[in-house]
mmCIF file of C-alpha atoms in Angstrom:
data_model
loop_
_atom_site.group_PDB
_atom_site.id
_atom_site.type_symbol
_atom_site.label_atom_id
_atom_site.label_comp_id
_atom_site.label_asym_id
_atom_site.label_seq_id
_atom_site.Cartn_x
_atom_site.Cartn_y
_atom_site.Cartn_z
ATOM 1 C CA MET A 195 -4.565 27.242 19.290
ATOM 2 C CA SER A 196 -7.540 26.716 21.583
ATOM 3 C CA GLU A 197 -7.753 24.884 24.907
ATOM 4 C CA LYS A 198 -11.353 23.969 24.083
ATOM 5 C CA ALA A 199 -12.151 20.287 24.754
ATOM 6 C CA LEU A 200 -13.428 19.841 21.227
ATOM 7 C CA LYS A 201 -15.402 16.715 20.295
ATOM 8 C CA VAL A 202 -15.110 15.636 16.665
ATOM 9 C CA GLY A 203 -17.201 12.931 15.030
ATOM 10 C CA ILE A 204 -15.541 11.511 11.918
ATOM 11 C CA VAL A 205 -16.346 8.613 9.575
ATOM 12 C CA ALA A 206 -14.142 7.232 6.786
ATOM 13 C CA GLY A 207 -15.154 4.326 4.597
ATOM 14 C CA GLU A 208 -11.988 2.986 2.983
ATOM 15 C CA ALA A 209 -8.187 3.169 2.849
ATOM 16 C CA SER A 210 -8.008 6.404 0.835
ATOM 17 C CA GLY A 211 -10.364 8.135 3.268
ATOM 18 C CA ASP A 212 -8.297 6.853 6.183
ATOM 19 C CA ILE A 213 -5.255 8.686 4.747
ATOM 20 C CA LEU A 214 -7.145 11.961 4.282
ATOM 21 C CA ALA A 215 -8.787 11.778 7.698
ATOM 22 C CA ALA A 216 -5.550 10.946 9.530
ATOM 23 C CA GLY A 217 -3.848 14.016 8.073
ATOM 24 C CA LEU A 218 -6.823 16.195 8.987
ATOM 25 C CA ILE A 219 -6.910 14.847 12.556
ATOM 26 C CA LYS A 220 -3.179 15.456 12.997
ATOM 27 C CA GLN A 221 -3.531 19.106 11.960
ATOM 28 C CA LEU A 222 -6.772 19.696 13.900
ATOM 29 C CA LYS A 223 -4.938 18.636 17.073
ATOM 30 C CA LYS A 224 -2.603 21.591 16.496
ATOM 31 C CA HIS A 225 -5.641 23.910 16.608
ATOM 32 C CA TYR A 226 -7.266 22.030 19.490
ATOM 33 C CA PRO A 227 -4.732 20.024 21.557
ATOM 34 C CA ASN A 228 -7.498 18.756 23.864
ATOM 35 C CA ALA A 229 -9.735 17.524 21.045
ATOM 36 C CA THR A 230 -11.135 13.979 21.021
ATOM 37 C CA PHE A 231 -12.089 12.065 17.879
ATOM 38 C CA GLU A 232 -14.457 9.131 17.426
ATOM 39 C CA GLY A 233 -16.483 7.498 14.678
ATOM 40 C CA ILE A 234 -15.474 4.898 12.103
ATOM 41 C CA ALA A 235 -11.733 4.903 11.610
ATOM 42 C CA GLY A 236 -9.042 3.025 9.759
ATOM 43 C CA PRO A 237 -5.612 2.196 11.181
ATOM 44 C CA LYS A 238 -4.016 5.538 10.277
ATOM 45 C CA MET A 239 -6.828 7.479 11.974
ATOM 46 C CA GLN A 240 -6.595 5.246 15.030
ATOM 47 C CA ALA A 241 -2.855 5.860 15.168
ATOM 48 C CA GLU A 242 -3.722 9.572 15.493
ATOM 49 C CA GLY A 243 -5.973 8.797 18.469
ATOM 50 C CA CYS A 244 -9.374 8.388 16.825
ATOM 51 C CA LYS A 245 -11.673 5.883 18.544
ATOM 52 C CA SER A 246 -13.443 3.571 16.087
ATOM 53 C CA LEU A 247 -16.920 2.354 16.979
ATOM 54 C CA PHE A 248 -17.134 -0.016 13.995
ATOM 55 C CA ASP A 249 -14.588 -1.655 11.708
ATOM 56 C CA MET A 250 -13.990 0.514 8.622
ATOM 57 C CA GLU A 251 -14.295 -2.623 6.466
ATOM 58 C CA GLU A 252 -18.065 -2.464 7.167
ATOM 59 C CA LEU A 253 -18.352 0.463 4.741
ATOM 60 C CA SER A 254 -16.037 -0.847 2.014
ATOM 61 C CA VAL A 255 -18.792 -1.598 -0.510
ATOM 62 C CA MET A 256 -18.921 -0.223 -4.045
ATOM 63 C CA GLY A 257 -21.542 -0.504 -6.780
ATOM 64 C CA LEU A 258 -25.266 0.152 -6.943
ATOM 65 C CA VAL A 259 -26.350 -3.484 -6.811
ATOM 66 C CA GLU A 260 -23.527 -4.632 -4.532
ATOM 67 C CA VAL A 261 -24.713 -2.284 -1.775
ATOM 68 C CA LEU A 262 -28.151 -3.934 -1.754
ATOM 69 C CA SER A 263 -26.758 -7.198 -0.380
ATOM 70 C CA ARG A 264 -25.341 -5.276 2.596
ATOM 71 C CA ILE A 265 -28.085 -2.692 3.002
ATOM 72 C CA ARG A 266 -29.526 -3.982 6.287
ATOM 73 C CA ARG A 267 -26.134 -4.054 7.949
ATOM 74 C CA LEU A 268 -25.211 -0.626 6.570
ATOM 75 C CA MET A 269 -28.501 0.821 7.822
ATOM 76 C CA PHE A 270 -27.856 -0.678 11.263
ATOM 77 C CA VAL A 271 -24.368 0.817 11.384
ATOM 78 C CA ARG A 272 -25.604 4.236 10.290
ATOM 79 C CA LYS A 273 -28.500 4.208 12.773
ATOM 80 C CA SER A 274 -26.089 3.181 15.538
ATOM 81 C CA MET A 275 -23.757 6.040 14.628
ATOM 82 C CA LEU A 276 -26.650 8.499 14.516
ATOM 83 C CA ASN A 277 -27.937 7.441 17.937
ATOM 84 C CA HIS A 278 -24.424 7.662 19.375
ATOM 85 C CA PHE A 279 -23.809 11.175 18.058
ATOM 86 C CA LEU A 280 -27.258 12.388 19.115
ATOM 87 C CA ALA A 281 -26.594 11.094 22.629
ATOM 88 C CA ASN A 282 -23.014 12.460 22.585
ATOM 89 C CA PRO A 283 -23.172 15.501 20.270
ATOM 90 C CA PRO A 284 -19.847 16.435 18.660
ATOM 91 C CA ASP A 285 -18.892 20.046 17.990
ATOM 92 C CA VAL A 286 -18.490 19.061 14.353
ATOM 93 C CA PHE A 287 -19.082 15.942 12.295
ATOM 94 C CA ILE A 288 -16.827 15.181 9.322
ATOM 95 C CA GLY A 289 -17.781 12.595 6.730
ATOM 96 C CA VAL A 290 -14.750 11.551 4.712
ATOM 97 C CA ASP A 291 -15.803 10.313 1.265
ATOM 98 C CA ALA A 292 -18.341 7.393 1.510
ATOM 99 C CA PRO A 293 -21.126 9.835 0.497
ATOM 100 C CA ASP A 294 -23.964 7.311 0.350
ATOM 101 C CA PHE A 295 -23.324 6.529 4.005
ATOM 102 C CA ASN A 296 -22.192 9.910 5.274
ATOM 103 C CA LEU A 297 -24.647 12.306 3.626
ATOM 104 C CA GLY A 298 -27.657 10.646 5.256
ATOM 105 C CA LEU A 299 -25.918 10.840 8.612
ATOM 106 C CA GLU A 300 -24.893 14.463 8.049
ATOM 107 C CA LEU A 301 -28.442 15.453 7.065
ATOM 108 C CA LYS A 302 -29.903 14.210 10.356
ATOM 109 C CA LEU A 303 -27.072 15.631 12.484
ATOM 110 C CA LYS A 304 -27.287 19.047 10.844
ATOM 111 C CA LYS A 305 -31.020 19.169 11.584
ATOM 112 C CA GLN A 306 -30.095 18.795 15.257
ATOM 113 C CA GLY A 307 -27.788 21.814 15.089
ATOM 114 C CA ILE A 308 -24.514 19.901 14.705
ATOM 115 C CA LYS A 309 -22.090 21.422 12.194
ATOM 116 C CA THR A 310 -21.280 19.014 9.371
ATOM 117 C CA VAL A 311 -18.484 18.760 6.824
ATOM 118 C CA GLN A 312 -18.198 16.478 3.788
ATOM 119 C CA TYR A 313 -14.511 15.912 2.992
ATOM 120 C CA VAL A 314 -14.264 14.767 -0.655
ATOM 121 C CA SER A 315 -17.088 15.859 -2.884
ATOM 122 C CA PRO A 316 -19.385 13.197 -4.268
ATOM 123 C CA THR A 317 -18.888 12.896 -8.035
ATOM 124 C CA VAL A 318 -21.792 15.190 -8.923
ATOM 125 C CA TRP A 319 -19.799 16.260 -12.001
ATOM 126 C CA ALA A 320 -19.953 12.698 -13.335
ATOM 127 C CA TRP A 321 -23.355 11.306 -12.356
ATOM 128 C CA ARG A 322 -26.466 12.016 -10.263
ATOM 129 C CA GLU A 323 -25.848 15.775 -10.434
ATOM 130 C CA LYS A 324 -29.028 16.515 -8.486
ATOM 131 C CA ARG A 325 -27.331 15.108 -5.377
ATOM 132 C CA ILE A 326 -25.838 18.571 -4.994
ATOM 133 C CA PHE A 327 -29.133 19.788 -3.511
ATOM 134 C CA LYS A 328 -29.030 17.030 -0.879
ATOM 135 C CA ILE A 329 -25.403 17.945 -0.171
ATOM 136 C CA ALA A 330 -26.475 21.554 0.407
ATOM 137 C CA LYS A 331 -29.090 20.430 2.945
ATOM 138 C CA ALA A 332 -26.749 17.975 4.663
ATOM 139 C CA THR A 333 -23.567 20.031 5.024
ATOM 140 C CA ASN A 334 -22.248 23.318 6.316
ATOM 141 C CA LEU A 335 -19.087 22.901 4.261
ATOM 142 C CA VAL A 336 -17.660 20.726 1.487
ATOM 143 C CA LEU A 337 -13.904 20.197 1.225
ATOM 144 C CA SER A 338 -13.022 19.376 -2.375
ATOM 145 C CA ILE A 339 -9.818 17.624 -3.412
ATOM 146 C CA PHE A 340 -9.933 18.479 -7.137
ATOM 147 C CA PRO A 341 -9.836 22.043 -8.518
ATOM 148 C CA PHE A 342 -12.730 21.742 -10.981
ATOM 149 C CA GLU A 343 -15.193 20.671 -8.258
ATOM 150 C CA LYS A 344 -15.337 24.042 -6.501
ATOM 151 C CA GLN A 345 -16.757 25.669 -9.634
ATOM 152 C CA VAL A 346 -19.790 23.359 -9.449
ATOM 153 C CA TYR A 347 -20.479 24.337 -5.825
ATOM 154 C CA ASP A 348 -19.882 28.020 -6.440
ATOM 155 C CA LYS A 349 -22.470 27.916 -9.238
ATOM 156 C CA HIS A 350 -25.063 26.687 -6.715
ATOM 157 C CA HIS A 351 -23.808 28.997 -3.893
ATOM 158 C CA ILE A 352 -22.886 26.043 -1.660
ATOM 159 C CA PRO A 353 -19.962 26.595 0.761
ATOM 160 C CA CYS A 354 -16.939 24.727 -0.587
ATOM 161 C CA GLU A 355 -13.181 24.993 -0.072
ATOM 162 C CA TYR A 356 -10.664 23.495 -2.489
ATOM 163 C CA VAL A 357 -7.897 22.047 -0.307
ATOM 164 C CA GLY A 358 -5.930 19.912 -2.753
ATOM 165 C CA HIS A 359 -4.897 16.337 -2.048
ATOM 166 C CA THR A 360 -2.665 15.204 0.794
ATOM 167 C CA MET A 361 -0.946 12.654 -1.450
ATOM 168 C CA ALA A 362 0.228 15.463 -3.728
ATOM 169 C CA ASP A 363 1.890 17.056 -0.705
ATOM 170 C CA ASP A 364 3.491 13.822 0.478
ATOM 171 C CA ILE A 365 4.922 12.596 -2.835
ATOM 172 C CA ALA A 366 7.935 14.329 -4.385
ATOM 173 C CA ILE A 367 7.478 15.889 -7.814
ATOM 174 C CA HIS A 368 10.458 13.738 -8.890
ATOM 175 C CA PRO A 369 10.173 10.451 -6.922
ATOM 176 C CA ASP A 370 13.372 8.534 -6.173
ATOM 177 C CA LYS A 371 12.975 5.180 -7.946
ATOM 178 C CA GLN A 372 16.381 3.866 -6.908
ATOM 179 C CA LYS A 373 15.718 4.576 -3.233
ATOM 180 C CA ALA A 374 12.387 2.736 -3.426
ATOM 181 C CA ARG A 375 14.009 -0.265 -5.093
ATOM 182 C CA LEU A 376 16.667 -0.400 -2.390
ATOM 183 C CA PHE A 377 13.977 -0.204 0.309
ATOM 184 C CA LEU A 378 12.170 -3.185 -1.245
ATOM 185 C CA LYS A 379 15.452 -5.089 -1.799
ATOM 186 C CA LEU A 380 14.876 -5.469 -5.536
ATOM 187 C CA LYS A 381 17.570 -6.735 -7.868
ATOM 188 C CA GLU A 382 18.904 -4.414 -10.571
ATOM 189 C CA ASN A 383 18.002 -6.746 -13.428
ATOM 190 C CA GLU A 384 14.370 -7.249 -12.330
ATOM 191 C CA THR A 385 11.571 -5.718 -14.380
ATOM 192 C CA VAL A 386 8.985 -4.763 -11.787
ATOM 193 C CA LEU A 387 5.237 -4.658 -12.289
ATOM 194 C CA ALA A 388 3.195 -3.201 -9.431
ATOM 195 C CA LEU A 389 -0.154 -4.955 -9.272
ATOM 196 C CA LEU A 390 -2.993 -3.405 -7.232
ATOM 197 C CA PRO A 391 -6.330 -5.221 -7.661
ATOM 198 C CA GLY A 392 -8.135 -3.000 -5.123
ATOM 199 C CA SER A 393 -8.593 -2.597 -1.388
ATOM 200 C CA ARG A 394 -12.032 -4.235 -1.154
ATOM 201 C CA LYS A 395 -12.628 -7.990 -1.038
ATOM 202 C CA ARG A 396 -15.023 -7.883 -3.994
ATOM 203 C CA GLU A 397 -12.526 -5.971 -6.124
ATOM 204 C CA VAL A 398 -9.817 -8.536 -5.430
ATOM 205 C CA ASP A 399 -12.244 -11.397 -6.154
ATOM 206 C CA THR A 400 -13.129 -9.764 -9.470
ATOM 207 C CA LEU A 401 -9.783 -8.485 -10.728
ATOM 208 C CA LEU A 402 -6.962 -10.581 -9.263
ATOM 209 C CA ASP A 403 -7.465 -13.529 -11.620
ATOM 210 C CA VAL A 404 -7.444 -11.460 -14.821
ATOM 211 C CA PHE A 405 -4.473 -9.435 -13.549
ATOM 212 C CA ILE A 406 -2.437 -12.569 -12.800
ATOM 213 C CA GLN A 407 -3.379 -14.097 -16.164
ATOM 214 C CA SER A 408 -2.067 -10.908 -17.789
ATOM 215 C CA CYS A 409 1.254 -11.401 -15.984
ATOM 216 C CA LEU A 410 1.486 -14.967 -17.259
ATOM 217 C CA LEU A 411 1.108 -13.665 -20.820
ATOM 218 C CA LEU A 412 3.918 -11.170 -20.218
ATOM 219 C CA LYS A 413 6.359 -13.689 -18.764
ATOM 220 C CA PRO A 414 7.651 -15.157 -22.086
ATOM 221 C CA ASP A 415 8.683 -11.662 -23.237
ATOM 222 C CA ILE A 416 10.091 -10.494 -19.888
ATOM 223 C CA ALA A 417 12.319 -13.152 -18.359
ATOM 224 C CA ALA A 418 13.098 -11.252 -15.139
ATOM 225 C CA LEU A 419 9.517 -10.167 -14.431
ATOM 226 C CA LYS A 420 8.898 -9.462 -10.732
ATOM 227 C CA VAL A 421 5.319 -8.786 -9.600
ATOM 228 C CA LEU A 422 4.823 -6.791 -6.411
ATOM 229 C CA ILE A 423 1.357 -6.726 -4.835
ATOM 230 C CA PRO A 424 0.843 -4.258 -1.978
ATOM 231 C CA VAL A 425 -2.289 -4.904 0.092
ATOM 232 C CA VAL A 426 -4.043 -2.781 2.704
ATOM 233 C CA ASN A 427 -4.359 -5.328 5.508
ATOM 234 C CA ARG A 428 -3.897 -8.927 6.641
ATOM 235 C CA GLN A 429 -7.302 -10.005 5.277
ATOM 236 C CA ARG A 430 -6.416 -8.884 1.760
ATOM 237 C CA LYS A 431 -2.971 -10.489 2.013
ATOM 238 C CA ASP A 432 -4.471 -13.850 2.996
ATOM 239 C CA GLN A 433 -6.956 -13.555 0.123
ATOM 240 C CA VAL A 434 -4.232 -12.788 -2.429
ATOM 241 C CA VAL A 435 -1.729 -15.366 -1.180
ATOM 242 C CA GLU A 436 -4.356 -18.129 -1.223
ATOM 243 C CA TYR A 437 -5.123 -17.371 -4.864
ATOM 244 C CA ILE A 438 -1.446 -17.210 -5.905
ATOM 245 C CA GLN A 439 -0.554 -20.519 -4.273
ATOM 246 C CA THR A 440 -3.348 -22.217 -6.194
ATOM 247 C CA HIS A 441 -3.174 -20.509 -9.597
ATOM 248 C CA SER A 442 0.285 -19.043 -10.289
ATOM 249 C CA PRO A 443 3.069 -20.701 -8.304
ATOM 250 C CA ASP A 444 5.533 -20.192 -11.196
ATOM 251 C CA LEU A 445 5.346 -16.385 -11.240
ATOM 252 C CA CYS A 446 7.810 -14.378 -9.157
ATOM 253 C CA ILE A 447 5.325 -12.564 -6.890
ATOM 254 C CA GLN A 448 5.865 -10.758 -3.606
ATOM 255 C CA VAL A 449 2.901 -9.638 -1.475
ATOM 256 C CA VAL A 450 3.473 -6.883 1.075
ATOM 257 C CA ILE A 451 1.158 -5.237 3.582
ATOM 258 C CA GLY A 452 1.255 -1.490 3.027
ATOM 259 C CA HIS A 453 4.053 0.338 1.182
ATOM 260 C CA ALA A 454 1.900 0.754 -1.947
ATOM 261 C CA ARG A 455 3.632 4.045 -2.693
ATOM 262 C CA GLU A 456 7.136 2.595 -2.486
ATOM 263 C CA VAL A 457 6.023 -0.328 -4.656
ATOM 264 C CA MET A 458 4.654 1.997 -7.329
ATOM 265 C CA ILE A 459 7.712 4.268 -7.302
ATOM 266 C CA ALA A 460 10.030 1.238 -7.586
ATOM 267 C CA SER A 461 8.055 -0.271 -10.461
ATOM 268 C CA ASP A 462 8.511 0.009 -14.203
ATOM 269 C CA ALA A 463 4.733 0.040 -14.718
ATOM 270 C CA VAL A 464 1.547 -0.343 -12.689
ATOM 271 C CA LEU A 465 -1.578 -2.440 -13.278
ATOM 272 C CA LEU A 466 -4.366 -1.398 -10.961
ATOM 273 C CA ALA A 467 -8.042 -1.162 -10.187
ATOM 274 C CA SER A 468 -9.575 2.200 -10.991
ATOM 275 C CA GLY A 469 -9.887 4.492 -7.986
ATOM 276 C CA THR A 470 -7.708 6.683 -5.804
ATOM 277 C CA ALA A 471 -4.728 4.413 -6.517
ATOM 278 C CA THR A 472 -4.633 5.755 -10.088
ATOM 279 C CA LEU A 473 -4.124 9.233 -8.660
ATOM 280 C CA GLU A 474 -1.280 7.956 -6.483
ATOM 281 C CA ALA A 475 0.328 6.212 -9.454
ATOM 282 C CA MET A 476 0.103 9.453 -11.436
ATOM 283 C CA LEU A 477 1.783 11.355 -8.598
ATOM 284 C CA CYS A 478 4.487 8.667 -8.598
ATOM 285 C CA LYS A 479 4.911 9.450 -12.357
ATOM 286 C CA LYS A 480 4.228 5.897 -13.441
ATOM 287 C CA ASN A 481 3.075 4.299 -16.670
ATOM 288 C CA MET A 482 -0.095 2.442 -15.829
ATOM 289 C CA VAL A 483 -3.060 0.485 -17.083
ATOM 290 C CA THR A 484 -6.249 0.790 -15.049
ATOM 291 C CA ALA A 485 -9.212 -1.540 -15.187
ATOM 292 C CA TYR A 486 -12.531 -2.104 -13.486
ATOM 293 C CA LYS A 487 -15.379 -4.609 -13.590
ATOM 294 C CA LEU A 488 -18.813 -4.071 -12.072
ATOM 295 C CA SER A 489 -21.655 -6.524 -11.650
ATOM 296 C CA GLY A 490 -23.671 -6.823 -14.873
ATOM 297 C CA LEU A 491 -26.697 -4.956 -13.551
ATOM 298 C CA THR A 492 -24.628 -2.174 -11.963
ATOM 299 C CA TYR A 493 -22.734 -1.738 -15.243
ATOM 300 C CA GLN A 494 -25.954 -1.427 -17.264
ATOM 301 C CA MET A 495 -27.292 1.174 -14.826
ATOM 302 C CA MET A 496 -24.027 3.134 -14.804
ATOM 303 C CA LYS A 497 -23.958 3.257 -18.611
ATOM 304 C CA TRP A 498 -27.062 5.426 -18.402
ATOM 305 C CA LEU A 499 -26.126 7.415 -15.303
ATOM 306 C CA TYR A 500 -22.400 8.171 -15.749
ATOM 307 C CA LYS A 501 -21.858 11.353 -17.768
ATOM 308 C CA ALA A 502 -18.088 11.968 -17.676
ATOM 309 C CA LYS A 503 -15.883 11.028 -20.662
ATOM 310 C CA TYR A 504 -13.401 9.112 -18.500
ATOM 311 C CA PHE A 505 -13.383 7.178 -15.248
ATOM 312 C CA ALA A 506 -9.645 7.062 -14.427
ATOM 313 C CA LEU A 507 -8.718 10.043 -12.247
ATOM 314 C CA PRO A 508 -5.626 11.140 -14.242
ATOM 315 C CA ASN A 509 -7.818 11.297 -17.362
ATOM 316 C CA VAL A 510 -10.618 13.109 -15.535
ATOM 317 C CA LEU A 511 -8.185 15.690 -14.146
ATOM 318 C CA ALA A 512 -6.488 16.280 -17.498
ATOM 319 C CA ASP A 513 -9.737 16.037 -19.493
ATOM 320 C CA GLU A 514 -7.846 13.863 -21.962
ATOM 321 C CA LYS A 515 -6.893 10.208 -22.214
ATOM 322 C CA LEU A 516 -3.447 10.125 -20.618
ATOM 323 C CA ILE A 517 -3.604 6.495 -19.481
ATOM 324 C CA PRO A 518 -5.373 3.402 -20.845
ATOM 325 C CA GLU A 519 -8.597 2.591 -19.037
ATOM 326 C CA LEU A 520 -10.390 -0.715 -19.523
ATOM 327 C CA LEU A 521 -13.934 -1.393 -18.380
ATOM 328 C CA GLN A 522 -16.074 -4.514 -18.106
ATOM 329 C CA ASP A 523 -15.737 -6.856 -21.122
ATOM 330 C CA ASP A 524 -12.561 -5.064 -22.268
ATOM 331 C CA VAL A 525 -10.814 -6.226 -19.078
ATOM 332 C CA THR A 526 -9.050 -9.255 -20.546
ATOM 333 C CA PRO A 527 -5.526 -10.657 -20.103
ATOM 334 C CA GLN A 528 -4.880 -10.124 -23.807
ATOM 335 C CA ASN A 529 -5.826 -6.425 -23.755
ATOM 336 C CA ILE A 530 -3.955 -5.745 -20.528
ATOM 337 C CA SER A 531 -0.729 -7.520 -21.497
ATOM 338 C CA LYS A 532 -0.684 -5.816 -24.912
ATOM 339 C CA LEU A 533 -0.830 -2.408 -23.229
ATOM 340 C CA LEU A 534 1.699 -3.259 -20.512
ATOM 341 C CA LEU A 535 4.410 -4.813 -22.660
ATOM 342 C CA PRO A 536 5.764 -1.568 -24.209
ATOM 343 C CA MET A 537 5.596 0.120 -20.800
ATOM 344 C CA LEU A 538 7.649 -2.606 -19.155
ATOM 345 C CA THR A 539 10.178 -2.840 -21.986
ATOM 346 C CA LEU A 540 10.651 0.951 -22.091
ATOM 347 C CA GLN A 541 9.622 1.373 -25.719
ATOM 348 C CA ARG A 542 7.861 4.729 -25.283
ATOM 349 C CA GLY A 543 10.649 7.348 -25.574
ATOM 350 C CA ASP A 544 9.395 10.890 -26.268
ATOM 351 C CA GLU A 545 5.809 9.834 -25.549
ATOM 352 C CA GLN A 546 6.893 8.832 -22.046
ATOM 353 C CA GLN A 547 8.584 12.178 -21.368
ATOM 354 C CA ALA A 548 5.503 14.069 -22.544
ATOM 355 C CA LEU A 549 3.294 11.982 -20.247
ATOM 356 C CA ILE A 550 5.505 12.644 -17.225
ATOM 357 C CA ALA A 551 5.466 16.384 -17.964
ATOM 358 C CA LYS A 552 1.647 16.352 -17.913
ATOM 359 C CA PHE A 553 1.658 14.330 -14.697
ATOM 360 C CA GLU A 554 3.952 16.926 -13.115
ATOM 361 C CA LEU A 555 1.608 19.794 -14.058
ATOM 362 C CA LEU A 556 -1.354 17.944 -12.547
ATOM 363 C CA HIS A 557 0.724 17.201 -9.441
ATOM 364 C CA GLU A 558 1.466 20.914 -8.978
ATOM 365 C CA SER A 559 -2.240 21.783 -9.292
ATOM 366 C CA LEU A 560 -3.107 19.384 -6.421
ATOM 367 C CA LYS A 561 -0.219 20.359 -4.134
ATOM 368 C CA LYS A 562 -1.923 22.779 -1.713
ATOM 369 C CA ASP A 563 -0.874 21.553 1.756
ATOM 370 C CA ALA A 564 -4.199 19.745 2.048
ATOM 371 C CA ASP A 565 -3.971 18.621 5.686
ATOM 372 C CA VAL A 566 -3.305 22.181 6.867
ATOM 373 C CA GLN A 567 -5.907 23.710 4.535
ATOM 374 C CA SER A 568 -8.637 21.259 5.498
ATOM 375 C CA ALA A 569 -7.960 21.643 9.231
ATOM 376 C CA SER A 570 -8.034 25.456 8.944
ATOM 377 C CA ALA A 571 -11.334 25.314 7.050
ATOM 378 C CA VAL A 572 -12.876 23.022 9.692
ATOM 379 C CA ALA A 573 -11.533 25.208 12.531
ATOM 380 C CA ASN A 574 -13.031 28.315 10.907
ATOM 381 C CA LEU A 575 -16.394 26.554 10.663
ATOM 382 C CA ILE A 576 -16.214 25.495 14.319
ATOM 383 C CA GLU A 577 -15.509 29.071 15.455
ATOM 384 C CA GLN A 578 -18.348 30.565 13.400
ATOM 385 C CA GLN A 579 -21.240 31.789 15.536
ATOM 386 C CA PRO A 580 -24.647 30.241 14.760
#
């Protein structure tokens, strides 16, 4: 523990980064009780005392083409953050995910002698591998959340620490489904589908309709179907509720702010947008179908750029197709409902047990006390002499 009045700059770009950053901040305060934190923060980071200079929603943009429509605003935000940190230099700057935003900021701050950390490696193993050379110039340290990533950095002699994932620490190896159902006041006879169309507005605009249409196809076969939709904030709830009231008043749907984990644990299956939520669903040991749709131009570009065999995180981690993943034109109500029906009616038997066993092994590989490990790695960097 140090009495140093440490100043930490930190930027997270979406809900998953907010979770990682909040855990890191909490543990860093144990090393430096007098530390102050400021940057771009979500609600969990702010609850830990981090001052947010811009709304985190500003950075919640995904897709090559989609970013172009927001580029001027994003450049303004990044320039504002750069000017702020140059005028008020932190002892360390930590970019949490959001690499297209954070790496440019880190590069300029590092040139001014500020120590920089990138928490969550960009997906150099999947596409744009040459970014690793920019990462080397921009960072003093990379904190990786998946075990295979460190090998890539070690090959290029770039400082990297594998810290695991905080969600793997927080979720029990054997989640308590009954407890979660009681918490959400679910009836015993209800068949529960967790539906997560994404945390960004564009994702919800793109996926909510096809997800709801899939539920309507399931309803004749599952009389007591209950759909639970956890959302990250009030804006997303308003967006979802407005759609439901117009398009699917006959479905039994409940929308809740937060509690995505409890919703997934309580469910019989999960339908979700590809992303960090698929990792959480895996840790909750859930059957799932994951889907994603990009703009047409972004999809055509990614077909050439993306090198990995899979895009769903459980499949990437296992290097095999553990869960169904649907992309672009394959994201249809017919395809989704066909995959979900046996999951919801518990027709999988031995196959289900084998899947859970693989999920448990992956869970163990990620369970490394990530908040403590990441804070220790950052503290060690801070104490290093130039």
